[in-house]
PDB file of C-alpha atoms in Angstrom:
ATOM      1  CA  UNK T   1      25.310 -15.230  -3.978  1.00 63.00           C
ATOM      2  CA  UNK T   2      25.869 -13.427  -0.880  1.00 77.00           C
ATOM      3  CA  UNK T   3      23.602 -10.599   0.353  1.00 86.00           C
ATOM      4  CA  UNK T   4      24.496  -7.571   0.141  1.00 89.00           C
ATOM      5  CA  UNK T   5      26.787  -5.216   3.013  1.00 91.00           C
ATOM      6  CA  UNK T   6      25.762  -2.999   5.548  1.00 94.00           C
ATOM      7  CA  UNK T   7      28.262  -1.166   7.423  1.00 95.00           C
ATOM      8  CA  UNK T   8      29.200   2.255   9.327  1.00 97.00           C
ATOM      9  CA  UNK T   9      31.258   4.558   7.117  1.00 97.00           C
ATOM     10  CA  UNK T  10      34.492   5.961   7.606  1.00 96.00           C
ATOM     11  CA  UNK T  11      36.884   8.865   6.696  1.00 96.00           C
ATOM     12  CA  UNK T  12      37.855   6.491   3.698  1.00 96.00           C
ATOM     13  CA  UNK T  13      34.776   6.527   2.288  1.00 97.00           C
ATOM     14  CA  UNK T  14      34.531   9.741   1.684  1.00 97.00           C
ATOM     15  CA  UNK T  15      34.018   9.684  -1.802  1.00 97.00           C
ATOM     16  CA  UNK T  16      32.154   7.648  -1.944  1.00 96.00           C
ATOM     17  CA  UNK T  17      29.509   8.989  -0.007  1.00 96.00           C
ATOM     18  CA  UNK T  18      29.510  12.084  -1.882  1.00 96.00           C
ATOM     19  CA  UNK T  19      29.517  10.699  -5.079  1.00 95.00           C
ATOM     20  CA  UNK T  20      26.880   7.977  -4.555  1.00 95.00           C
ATOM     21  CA  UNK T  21      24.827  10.726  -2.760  1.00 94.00           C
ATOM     22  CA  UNK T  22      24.985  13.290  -5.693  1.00 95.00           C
ATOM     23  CA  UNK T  23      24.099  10.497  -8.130  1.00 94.00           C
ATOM     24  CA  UNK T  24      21.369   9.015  -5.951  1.00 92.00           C
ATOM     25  CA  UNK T  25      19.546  12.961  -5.698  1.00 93.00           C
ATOM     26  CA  UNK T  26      19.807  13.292  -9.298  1.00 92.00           C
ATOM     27  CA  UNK T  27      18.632   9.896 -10.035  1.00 91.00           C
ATOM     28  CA  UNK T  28      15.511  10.292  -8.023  1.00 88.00           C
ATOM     29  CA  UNK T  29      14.572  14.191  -8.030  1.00 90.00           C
ATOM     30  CA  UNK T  30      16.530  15.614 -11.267  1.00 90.00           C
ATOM     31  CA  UNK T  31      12.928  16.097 -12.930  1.00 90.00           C
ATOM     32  CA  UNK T  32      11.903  18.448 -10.796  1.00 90.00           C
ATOM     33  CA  UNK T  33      15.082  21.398 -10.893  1.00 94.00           C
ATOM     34  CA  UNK T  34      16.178  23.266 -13.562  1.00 93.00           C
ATOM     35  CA  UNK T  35      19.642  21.771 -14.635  1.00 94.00           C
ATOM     36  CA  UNK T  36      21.789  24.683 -13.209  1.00 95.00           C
ATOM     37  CA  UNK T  37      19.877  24.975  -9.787  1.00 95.00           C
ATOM     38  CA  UNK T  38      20.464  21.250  -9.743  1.00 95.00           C
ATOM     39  CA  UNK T  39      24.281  21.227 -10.548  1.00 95.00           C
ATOM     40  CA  UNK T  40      24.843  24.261  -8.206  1.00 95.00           C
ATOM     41  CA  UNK T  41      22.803  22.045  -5.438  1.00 95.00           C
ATOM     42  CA  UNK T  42      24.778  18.963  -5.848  1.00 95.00           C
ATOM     43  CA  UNK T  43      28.320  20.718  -5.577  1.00 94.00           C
ATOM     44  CA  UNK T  44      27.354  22.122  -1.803  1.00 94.00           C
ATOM     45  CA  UNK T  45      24.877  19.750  -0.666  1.00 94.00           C
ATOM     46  CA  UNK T  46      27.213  16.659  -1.961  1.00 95.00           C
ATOM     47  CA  UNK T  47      30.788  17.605  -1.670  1.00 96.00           C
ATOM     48  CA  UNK T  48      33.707  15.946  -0.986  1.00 96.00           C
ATOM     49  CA  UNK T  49      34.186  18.401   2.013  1.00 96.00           C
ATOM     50  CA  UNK T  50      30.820  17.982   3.767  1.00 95.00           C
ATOM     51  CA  UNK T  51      31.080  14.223   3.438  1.00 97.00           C
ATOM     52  CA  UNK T  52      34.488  14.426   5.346  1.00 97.00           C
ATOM     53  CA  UNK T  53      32.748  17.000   8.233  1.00 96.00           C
ATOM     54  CA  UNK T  54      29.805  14.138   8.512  1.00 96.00           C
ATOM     55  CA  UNK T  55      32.124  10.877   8.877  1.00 97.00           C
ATOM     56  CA  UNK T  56      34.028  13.374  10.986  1.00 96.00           C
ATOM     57  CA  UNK T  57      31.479  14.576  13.249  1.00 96.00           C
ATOM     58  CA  UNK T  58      30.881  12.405  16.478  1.00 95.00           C
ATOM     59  CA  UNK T  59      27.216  13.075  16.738  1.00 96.00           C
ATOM     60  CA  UNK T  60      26.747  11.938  13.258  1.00 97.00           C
ATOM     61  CA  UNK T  61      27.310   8.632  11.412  1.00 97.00           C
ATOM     62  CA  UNK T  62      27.037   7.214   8.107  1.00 97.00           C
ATOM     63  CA  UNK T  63      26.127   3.542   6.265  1.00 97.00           C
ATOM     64  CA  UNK T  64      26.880   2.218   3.217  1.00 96.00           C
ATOM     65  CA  UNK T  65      25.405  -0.513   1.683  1.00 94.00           C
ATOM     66  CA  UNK T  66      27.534  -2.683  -0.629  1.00 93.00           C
ATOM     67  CA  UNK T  67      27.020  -5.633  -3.017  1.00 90.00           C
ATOM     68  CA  UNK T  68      30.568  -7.203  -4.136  1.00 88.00           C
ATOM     69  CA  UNK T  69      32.403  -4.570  -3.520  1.00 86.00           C
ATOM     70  CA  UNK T  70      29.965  -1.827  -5.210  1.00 91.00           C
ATOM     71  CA  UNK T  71      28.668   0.735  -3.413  1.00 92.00           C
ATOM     72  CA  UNK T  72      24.663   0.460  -3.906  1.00 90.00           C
ATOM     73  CA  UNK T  73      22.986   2.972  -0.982  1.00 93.00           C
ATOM     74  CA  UNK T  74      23.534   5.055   1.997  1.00 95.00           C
ATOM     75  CA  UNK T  75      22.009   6.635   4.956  1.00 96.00           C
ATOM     76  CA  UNK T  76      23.080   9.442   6.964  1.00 97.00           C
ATOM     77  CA  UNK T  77      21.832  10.348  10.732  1.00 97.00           C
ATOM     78  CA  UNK T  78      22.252  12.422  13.723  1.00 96.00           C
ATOM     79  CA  UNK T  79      21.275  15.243  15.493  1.00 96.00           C
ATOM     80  CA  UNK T  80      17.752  17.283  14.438  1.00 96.00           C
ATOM     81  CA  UNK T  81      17.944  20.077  11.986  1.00 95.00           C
ATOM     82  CA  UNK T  82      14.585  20.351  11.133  1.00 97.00           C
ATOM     83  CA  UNK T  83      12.466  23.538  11.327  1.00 96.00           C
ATOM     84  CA  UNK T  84       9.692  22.415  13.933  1.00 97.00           C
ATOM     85  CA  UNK T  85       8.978  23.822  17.476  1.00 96.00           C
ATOM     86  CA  UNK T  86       9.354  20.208  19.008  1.00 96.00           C
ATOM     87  CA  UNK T  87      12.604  19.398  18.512  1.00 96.00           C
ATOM     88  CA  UNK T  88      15.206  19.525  21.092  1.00 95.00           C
ATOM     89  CA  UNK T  89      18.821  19.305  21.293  1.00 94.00           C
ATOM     90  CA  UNK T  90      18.422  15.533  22.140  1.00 94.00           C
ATOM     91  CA  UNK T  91      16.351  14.836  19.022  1.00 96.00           C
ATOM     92  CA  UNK T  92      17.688  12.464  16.149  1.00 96.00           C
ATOM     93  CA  UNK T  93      17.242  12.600  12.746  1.00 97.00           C
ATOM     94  CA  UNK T  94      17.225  10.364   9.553  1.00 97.00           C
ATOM     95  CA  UNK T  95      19.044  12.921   7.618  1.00 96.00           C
ATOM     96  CA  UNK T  96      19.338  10.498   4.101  1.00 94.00           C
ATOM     97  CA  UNK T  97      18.325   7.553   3.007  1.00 93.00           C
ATOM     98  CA  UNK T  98      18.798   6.444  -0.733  1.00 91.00           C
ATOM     99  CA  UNK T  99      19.700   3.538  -3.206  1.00 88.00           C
ATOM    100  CA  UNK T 100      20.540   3.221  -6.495  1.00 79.00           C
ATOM    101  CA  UNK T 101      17.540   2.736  -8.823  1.00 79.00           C
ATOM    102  CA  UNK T 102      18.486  -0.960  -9.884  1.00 70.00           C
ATOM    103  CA  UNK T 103      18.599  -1.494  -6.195  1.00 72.00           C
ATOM    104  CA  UNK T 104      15.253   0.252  -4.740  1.00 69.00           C
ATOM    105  CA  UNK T 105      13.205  -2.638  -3.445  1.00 67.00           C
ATOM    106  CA  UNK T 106      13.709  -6.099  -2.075  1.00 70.00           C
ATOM    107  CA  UNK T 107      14.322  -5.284   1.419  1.00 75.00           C
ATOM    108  CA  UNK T 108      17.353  -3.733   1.733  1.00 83.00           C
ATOM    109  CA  UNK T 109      16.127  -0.288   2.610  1.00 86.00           C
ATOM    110  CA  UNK T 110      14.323  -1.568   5.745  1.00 90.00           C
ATOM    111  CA  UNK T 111      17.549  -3.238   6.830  1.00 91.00           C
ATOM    112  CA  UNK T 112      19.788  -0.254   6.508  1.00 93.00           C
ATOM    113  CA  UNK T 113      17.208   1.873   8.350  1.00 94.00           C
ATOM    114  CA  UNK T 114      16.921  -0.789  11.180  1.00 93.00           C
ATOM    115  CA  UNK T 115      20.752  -0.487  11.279  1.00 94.00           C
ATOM    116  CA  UNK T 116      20.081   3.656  11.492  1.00 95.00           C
ATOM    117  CA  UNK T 117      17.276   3.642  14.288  1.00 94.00           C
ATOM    118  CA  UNK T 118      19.286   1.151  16.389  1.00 94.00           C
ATOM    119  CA  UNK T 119      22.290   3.596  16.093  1.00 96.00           C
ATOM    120  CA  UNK T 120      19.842   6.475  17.124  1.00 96.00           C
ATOM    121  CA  UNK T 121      18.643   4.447  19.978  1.00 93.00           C
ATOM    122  CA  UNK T 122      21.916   3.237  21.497  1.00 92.00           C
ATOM    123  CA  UNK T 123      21.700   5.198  24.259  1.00 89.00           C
ATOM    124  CA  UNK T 124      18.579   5.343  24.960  1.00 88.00           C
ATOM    125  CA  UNK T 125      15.052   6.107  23.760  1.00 87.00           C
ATOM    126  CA  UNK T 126      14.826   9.585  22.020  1.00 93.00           C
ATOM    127  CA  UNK T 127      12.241  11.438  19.372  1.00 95.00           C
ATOM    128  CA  UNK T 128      13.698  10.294  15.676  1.00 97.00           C
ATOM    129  CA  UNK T 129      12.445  12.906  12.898  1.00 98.00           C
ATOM    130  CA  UNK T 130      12.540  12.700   9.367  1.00 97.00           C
ATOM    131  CA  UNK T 131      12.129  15.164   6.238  1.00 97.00           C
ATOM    132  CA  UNK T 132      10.273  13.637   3.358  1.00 95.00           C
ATOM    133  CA  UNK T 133       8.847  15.027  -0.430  1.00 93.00           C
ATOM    134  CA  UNK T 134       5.307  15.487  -0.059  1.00 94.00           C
ATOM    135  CA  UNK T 135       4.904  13.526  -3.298  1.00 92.00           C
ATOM    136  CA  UNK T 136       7.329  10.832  -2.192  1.00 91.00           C
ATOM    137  CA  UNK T 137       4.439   8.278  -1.315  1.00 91.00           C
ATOM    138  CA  UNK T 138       6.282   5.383  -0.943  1.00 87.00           C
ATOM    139  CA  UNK T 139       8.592   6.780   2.022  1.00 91.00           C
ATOM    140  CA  UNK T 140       6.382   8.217   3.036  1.00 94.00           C
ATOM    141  CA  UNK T 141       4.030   4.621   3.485  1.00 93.00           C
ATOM    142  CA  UNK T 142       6.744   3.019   4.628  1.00 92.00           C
ATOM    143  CA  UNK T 143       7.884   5.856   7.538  1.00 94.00           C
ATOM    144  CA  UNK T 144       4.362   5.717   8.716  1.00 95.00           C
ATOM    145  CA  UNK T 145       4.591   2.065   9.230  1.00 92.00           C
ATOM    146  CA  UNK T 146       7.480   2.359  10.811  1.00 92.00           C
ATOM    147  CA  UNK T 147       5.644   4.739  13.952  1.00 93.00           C
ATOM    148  CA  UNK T 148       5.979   7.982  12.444  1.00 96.00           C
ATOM    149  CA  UNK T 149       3.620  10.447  11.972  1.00 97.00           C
ATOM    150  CA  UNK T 150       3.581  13.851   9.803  1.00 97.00           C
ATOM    151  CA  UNK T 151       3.766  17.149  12.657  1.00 97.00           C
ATOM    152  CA  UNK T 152       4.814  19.919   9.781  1.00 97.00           C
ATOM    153  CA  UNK T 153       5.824  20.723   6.600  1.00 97.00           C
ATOM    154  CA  UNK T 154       8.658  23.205   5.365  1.00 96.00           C
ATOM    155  CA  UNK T 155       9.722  24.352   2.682  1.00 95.00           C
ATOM    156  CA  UNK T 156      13.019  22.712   0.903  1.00 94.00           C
ATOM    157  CA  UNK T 157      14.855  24.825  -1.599  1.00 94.00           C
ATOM    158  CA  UNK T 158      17.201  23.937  -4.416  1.00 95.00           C
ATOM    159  CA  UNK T 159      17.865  27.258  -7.001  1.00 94.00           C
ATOM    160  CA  UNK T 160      14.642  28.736  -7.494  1.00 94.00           C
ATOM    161  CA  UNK T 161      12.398  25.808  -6.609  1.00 93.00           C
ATOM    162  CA  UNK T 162      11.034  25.094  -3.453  1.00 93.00           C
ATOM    163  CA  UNK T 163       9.174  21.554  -2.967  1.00 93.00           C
ATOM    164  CA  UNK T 164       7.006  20.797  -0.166  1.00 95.00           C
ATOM    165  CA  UNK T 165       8.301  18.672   2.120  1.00 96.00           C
ATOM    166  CA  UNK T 166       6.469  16.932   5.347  1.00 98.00           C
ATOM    167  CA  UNK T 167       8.047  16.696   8.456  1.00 98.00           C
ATOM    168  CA  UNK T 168       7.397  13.501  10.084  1.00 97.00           C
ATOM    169  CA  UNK T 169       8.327  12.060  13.798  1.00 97.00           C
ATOM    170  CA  UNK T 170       8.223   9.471  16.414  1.00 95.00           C
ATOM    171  CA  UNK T 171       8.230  10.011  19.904  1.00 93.00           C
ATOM    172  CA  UNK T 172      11.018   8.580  22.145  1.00 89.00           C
ATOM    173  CA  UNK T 173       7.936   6.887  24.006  1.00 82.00           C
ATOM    174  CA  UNK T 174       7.247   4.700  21.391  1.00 70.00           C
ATOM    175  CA  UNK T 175      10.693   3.214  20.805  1.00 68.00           C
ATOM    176  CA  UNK T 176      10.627   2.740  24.699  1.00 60.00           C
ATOM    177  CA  UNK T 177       7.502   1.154  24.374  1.00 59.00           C
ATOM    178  CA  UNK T 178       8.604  -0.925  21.599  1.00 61.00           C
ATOM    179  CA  UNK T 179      12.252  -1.900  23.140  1.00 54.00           C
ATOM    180  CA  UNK T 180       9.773  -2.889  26.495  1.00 48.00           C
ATOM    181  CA  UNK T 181       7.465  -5.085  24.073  1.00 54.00           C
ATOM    182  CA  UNK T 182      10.744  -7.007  22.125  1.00 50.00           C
ATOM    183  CA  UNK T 183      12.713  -7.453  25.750  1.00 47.00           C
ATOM    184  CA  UNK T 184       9.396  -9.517  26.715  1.00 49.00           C
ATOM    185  CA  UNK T 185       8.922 -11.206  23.268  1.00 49.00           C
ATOM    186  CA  UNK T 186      12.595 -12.437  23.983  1.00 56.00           C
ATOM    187  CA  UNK T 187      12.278 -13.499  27.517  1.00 45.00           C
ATOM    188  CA  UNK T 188      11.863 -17.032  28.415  1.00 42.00           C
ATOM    189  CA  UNK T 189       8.918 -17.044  31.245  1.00 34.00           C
ATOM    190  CA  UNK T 190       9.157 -21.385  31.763  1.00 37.00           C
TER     191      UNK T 190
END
């Protein structure tokens, strides 16, 4: 059986994006909203429209992950948005990562987010930040092994909740350091 697909979205997938992103949300933070905040949330945070803007928008890009033919997860990235002193016009962001529940696990999730960094890193070395749920301790476990480190917190409203969310980064100086460390790993010295 052949592994599953990861490639760069595009204005067809549209759709898509905004439907697997609204059911991906609801699948993983529904619990926590009362159902009308939720619904109102999903229809602006997840609509057809923004989805078109994102794949539309140079600065930003989009994945999707697909296993025959099925759309399965996504991630989202470009420039900064979050609310911290530090970050400059030149910062990147992980705006979205998510799969499917069936499909959480196995590796897949560090692929596509390889994929992401290398597209934040194409021209060059730059500061990557990320917004996380302060009670999401699996992201945030595997963020911190990836070089990040929290630096704030904000608050992240949907309806009449707000949830505590941890702002986490990694300095442009440590994917330098890190492209510097794989270009020697690679070279041939004999």
């Amino acid at each position: 059986m052949p592994e599953p697909a990861i490639r760069r979205a595009g204005p067809a997938d549209a759709q898509t994006l905004a439907e697997l992103g609204a059911r991906t949300f609801a699948d993983t933070f529904a619990h926590l909203y009362h159902a009308e905040d939720l619904a109102a949330f999903l229809a602006q945070a997840y609509s057809l429209e923004g989805a078109r803007a994102d794949l539309a928008d140079p600065a930003r890009a989009a994945w999707l992950v697909e296993d025959g033919g099925r759309a399965i997860g996504y991630a989202l990235a470009g420039p900064c948005g979050l609310p911290h002193e530090a970050v400059t016009p030149g910062c990147g962001e992980l705006k979205r990562i998510y799969f499917l529940k069936d499909r959480q696990g196995g590796g897949l999730g560090r692929r596509l987010f390889g994929e992401v960094m290398g597209w934040l890193q194409a021209d060059g070395p730059r500061s990557v930040w990320i917004g996380v749920w302060s009670e999401n301790h699996g992201a945030r476990r595997f963020y911190e092994r990836q070089g990040f480190e929290k630096v704030g917190e904000y608050g992240f409203r949907v309806g009449r909740t707000v949830d505590r969310e941890f702002i986490l980064h990694r300095p442009a100086e440590n994917f330098a350091a890190e492209r510097s460390q794989s270009a020697l790993r690679g070279h041939n010295f004999a």
